[in-house]
Short mmCIF file of C-alpha atoms in Angstrom, two decimals:
data_model
loop_
_atom_site.label_atom_id
_atom_site.label_comp_id
_atom_site.label_asym_id
_atom_site.label_seq_id
_atom_site.Cartn_x
_atom_site.Cartn_y
_atom_site.Cartn_z
CA UNK A 1 0.00 0.00 0.00
CA UNK A 2 1.35 3.40 -0.95
CA UNK A 3 1.65 6.28 1.51
CA UNK A 4 -1.02 8.14 -0.45
CA UNK A 5 -3.44 5.19 -0.13
CA UNK A 6 -2.71 4.98 3.61
CA UNK A 7 -3.42 8.69 4.02
CA UNK A 8 -6.80 8.32 2.27
CA UNK A 9 -7.80 5.42 4.54
CA UNK A 10 -6.58 7.38 7.57
CA UNK A 11 -8.67 10.39 6.60
CA UNK A 12 -11.71 8.13 6.17
CA UNK A 13 -11.02 6.50 9.53
CA UNK A 14 -10.71 3.05 7.93
CA UNK A 15 -7.17 2.79 9.30
CA UNK A 16 -6.04 4.41 12.55
CA UNK A 17 -2.70 4.66 14.43
CA UNK A 18 -3.22 2.20 17.29
CA UNK A 19 -0.72 2.32 20.14
CA UNK A 20 -2.34 -0.62 21.93
CA UNK A 21 -5.66 -2.37 22.48
CA UNK A 22 -6.48 -4.60 25.41
CA UNK A 23 -9.20 -6.09 27.60
CA UNK A 24 -9.19 -4.94 31.22
CA UNK A 25 -11.29 -3.32 33.96
CA UNK A 26 -12.13 0.39 33.76
CA UNK A 27 -10.24 2.04 36.57
CA UNK A 28 -11.63 5.58 36.68
CA UNK A 29 -14.81 7.62 36.88
CA UNK A 30 -18.44 6.53 36.81
CA UNK A 31 -17.76 3.13 35.20
CA UNK A 32 -14.99 2.07 37.59
CA UNK A 33 -14.88 -1.68 38.02
CA UNK A 34 -16.56 -2.61 34.72
CA UNK A 35 -14.97 -4.90 32.16
CA UNK A 36 -14.02 -2.87 29.09
CA UNK A 37 -11.99 -3.18 25.92
CA UNK A 38 -9.64 -0.22 25.50
CA UNK A 39 -8.48 1.05 22.12
CA UNK A 40 -5.64 3.54 22.63
CA UNK A 41 -5.01 5.69 19.56
CA UNK A 42 -1.65 7.35 18.94
CA UNK A 43 -1.36 11.11 18.52
CA UNK A 44 -1.78 14.04 20.88
CA UNK A 45 -0.60 17.65 20.76
CA UNK A 46 -2.22 18.89 23.99
CA UNK A 47 1.10 18.36 25.80
CA UNK A 48 0.30 17.76 29.49
CA UNK A 49 3.66 17.68 31.28
CA UNK A 50 2.38 15.02 33.73
CA UNK A 51 0.91 12.74 31.05
CA UNK A 52 1.50 9.07 31.92
CA UNK A 53 1.38 7.90 28.28
CA UNK A 54 3.71 10.38 26.55
CA UNK A 55 4.76 7.56 24.22
CA UNK A 56 1.32 7.99 22.62
CA UNK A 57 1.97 11.56 21.49
CA UNK A 58 3.68 10.86 18.15
CA UNK A 59 1.22 9.01 15.87
CA UNK A 60 4.05 8.02 13.52
CA UNK A 61 5.43 5.68 16.18
CA UNK A 62 2.33 3.49 16.05
CA UNK A 63 1.15 1.16 13.28
CA UNK A 64 -1.84 1.99 11.13
CA UNK A 65 -4.28 -0.85 11.72
CA UNK A 66 -7.52 -1.83 10.03
CA UNK A 67 -10.37 -0.20 11.93
CA UNK A 68 -12.77 -2.98 11.04
CA UNK A 69 -10.41 -5.66 12.39
CA UNK A 70 -9.88 -3.73 15.64
CA UNK A 71 -13.65 -3.34 16.06
CA UNK A 72 -14.23 -7.05 15.51
CA UNK A 73 -11.46 -8.02 17.96
CA UNK A 74 -12.79 -5.63 20.62
CA UNK A 75 -16.42 -6.79 20.33
CA UNK A 76 -15.42 -10.44 20.82
CA UNK A 77 -14.29 -9.63 24.38
CA UNK A 78 -17.11 -7.44 25.66
CA UNK A 79 -19.58 -4.79 24.56
CA UNK A 80 -18.16 -1.84 26.51
CA UNK A 81 -15.48 -0.18 24.41
CA UNK A 82 -13.31 2.73 25.58
CA UNK A 83 -11.60 4.93 22.98
CA UNK A 84 -8.63 6.70 24.51
CA UNK A 85 -5.20 8.00 23.64
CA UNK A 86 -3.36 10.16 23.09
CA UNK A 87 -6.23 12.30 21.94
CA UNK A 88 -8.69 10.07 20.04
CA UNK A 89 -10.66 12.98 18.56
CA UNK A 90 -7.63 13.89 16.43
CA UNK A 91 -8.97 11.20 14.11
CA UNK A 92 -12.20 10.52 12.23
CA UNK A 93 -14.06 8.05 14.46
CA UNK A 94 -17.16 7.68 12.26
CA UNK A 95 -16.14 4.38 10.66
CA UNK A 96 -14.82 2.79 13.87
CA UNK A 97 -17.87 3.65 15.93
CA UNK A 98 -20.33 2.59 13.21
CA UNK A 99 -18.63 -0.83 13.06
CA UNK A 100 -18.71 -1.14 16.86
CA UNK A 101 -22.39 -0.18 16.89
CA UNK A 102 -23.13 -2.85 14.26
CA UNK A 103 -21.52 -5.33 16.67
CA UNK A 104 -23.78 -4.23 19.54
CA UNK A 105 -21.23 -2.20 21.50
CA UNK A 106 -21.59 0.72 23.89
CA UNK A 107 -18.85 3.23 23.10
CA UNK A 108 -17.09 5.40 25.66
CA UNK A 109 -14.44 8.01 24.91
CA UNK A 110 -11.84 9.76 27.05
CA UNK A 111 -10.95 13.13 25.54
CA UNK A 112 -9.56 16.55 26.33
CA UNK A 113 -12.20 17.96 23.97
CA UNK A 114 -9.57 19.94 22.07
CA UNK A 115 -10.84 18.63 18.72
CA UNK A 116 -14.28 18.53 17.13
CA UNK A 117 -16.44 15.51 17.88
CA UNK A 118 -16.82 12.62 15.45
CA UNK A 119 -18.40 9.20 15.68
CA UNK A 120 -21.35 7.79 17.61
CA UNK A 121 -20.56 7.92 21.32
CA UNK A 122 -22.59 6.73 24.30
CA UNK A 123 -20.44 8.06 27.15
CA UNK A 124 -18.13 11.07 26.92
CA UNK A 125 -15.49 11.56 29.59
CA UNK A 126 -14.27 15.13 29.20
CA UNK A 127 -10.93 15.89 30.84
CA UNK A 128 -10.03 19.49 29.97
CA UNK A 129 -6.41 20.64 29.91
CA UNK A 130 -5.17 24.22 30.22
CA UNK A 131 -2.74 23.61 27.33
CA UNK A 132 -5.57 22.89 24.87
CA UNK A 133 -9.04 23.93 26.01
CA UNK A 134 -12.14 22.03 24.85
CA UNK A 135 -14.19 23.12 21.86
CA UNK A 136 -17.24 24.97 23.22
CA UNK A 137 -19.67 22.49 21.62
CA UNK A 138 -18.46 19.50 23.65
CA UNK A 139 -19.39 20.80 27.11
CA UNK A 140 -23.12 20.15 26.74
CA UNK A 141 -22.42 16.60 25.51
CA UNK A 142 -20.09 15.53 28.33
CA UNK A 143 -21.35 12.63 30.47
CA UNK A 144 -18.67 13.14 33.09
CA UNK A 145 -16.10 15.85 33.74
CA UNK A 146 -12.81 14.45 35.05
CA UNK A 147 -10.45 17.11 36.35
CA UNK A 148 -6.86 16.12 37.08
CA UNK A 149 -5.51 17.98 40.12
CA UNK A 150 -1.77 18.65 40.12
CA UNK A 151 -1.62 21.85 42.18
CA UNK A 152 -3.89 24.16 44.16
CA UNK A 153 -4.71 26.32 41.13
CA UNK A 154 -6.29 23.29 39.44
CA UNK A 155 -9.26 23.48 41.83
CA UNK A 156 -10.11 26.92 40.41
CA UNK A 157 -9.74 25.57 36.86
CA UNK A 158 -12.00 22.65 37.78
CA UNK A 159 -14.75 24.99 38.97
CA UNK A 160 -14.45 27.09 35.80
CA UNK A 161 -14.88 23.98 33.66
CA UNK A 162 -17.74 22.63 35.78
CA UNK A 163 -19.67 25.83 35.14
CA UNK A 164 -19.75 24.97 31.41
CA UNK A 165 -21.13 21.42 31.46
CA UNK A 166 -24.77 20.35 31.76
CA UNK A 167 -26.42 19.81 35.14
CA UNK A 168 -26.57 16.05 34.40
CA UNK A 169 -22.81 15.78 33.94
CA UNK A 170 -21.03 13.93 36.75
CA UNK A 171 -18.13 15.86 38.30
CA UNK A 172 -14.90 14.12 39.32
CA UNK A 173 -11.63 15.25 40.86
CA UNK A 174 -8.65 12.95 40.39
CA UNK A 175 -5.13 13.44 41.68
CA UNK A 176 -2.18 13.30 39.30
CA UNK A 177 -0.77 9.90 40.25
CA UNK A 178 2.72 10.91 41.42
CA UNK A 179 1.27 13.50 43.83
CA UNK A 180 -1.62 11.42 45.18
CA UNK A 181 -0.42 11.36 48.81
CA UNK A 182 -0.25 15.16 48.84
CA UNK A 183 -3.32 15.89 46.70
CA UNK A 184 -6.02 13.45 47.86
CA UNK A 185 -6.32 15.04 51.34
CA UNK A 186 -6.89 18.37 49.55
CA UNK A 187 -9.43 16.75 47.22
CA UNK A 188 -11.23 15.29 50.24
CA UNK A 189 -11.46 18.69 51.91
CA UNK A 190 -12.61 20.32 48.67
CA UNK A 191 -15.37 17.75 48.10
CA UNK A 192 -16.63 18.05 51.67
CA UNK A 193 -16.91 21.80 51.10
CA UNK A 194 -18.31 21.35 47.56
CA UNK A 195 -20.37 18.12 47.57
CA UNK A 196 -21.39 18.33 43.92
CA UNK A 197 -17.94 16.82 43.22
CA UNK A 198 -16.87 13.17 43.61
CA UNK A 199 -13.41 11.64 43.97
CA UNK A 200 -12.00 9.50 41.19
CA UNK A 201 -9.07 7.21 41.93
CA UNK A 202 -6.98 5.30 39.39
CA UNK A 203 -7.99 1.94 40.82
CA UNK A 204 -6.35 0.02 37.97
CA UNK A 205 -2.95 1.16 39.24
CA UNK A 206 -3.72 -0.26 42.68
CA UNK A 207 -4.95 -3.47 41.04
CA UNK A 208 -1.77 -3.56 38.91
CA UNK A 209 -3.69 -4.03 35.66
CA UNK A 210 -3.48 -2.05 32.37
#
């Protein structure tokens, strides 16, 4: 296949740069504890300095795989599919999500919201970053808002972002992993003072699973 043919399939979403895909238990947010098949797409230019998957940033490091084959593999394991990255909305997700829907799947996405939406999505986890703010249109569609807390100023940013989502959107505060012993006591105090928020913990890291 020529580079030009690859680029056409990439634009159509029929091939995507896949860093990894695996069956595990969702570790964060409202669906914590559920079996889920994760599809991690390569490519992200939001540039969070504390990102724990920086190896996902360069899409050229990851193979272009057939979207249909990935969808079929995922659906064989379970019907809850999580699209993550990187930043999955960098790519056209229409083809992937239509195939997953044909296979009876519920599709979740974890996104910074920095790119326009594509695809058919059942659950949208919006995790805004100061380095690349969400597109205004995504706020009303978010199912849950997951704010990563790295320093005290992030609580103010979290409140600013919470003011933009719908009243049905679940609100989560999650410590950046390396600072969890310092940050979770602050998150606890903040939630007790602001009970609309909930704590999210990266339980998969405690369980030592992907």
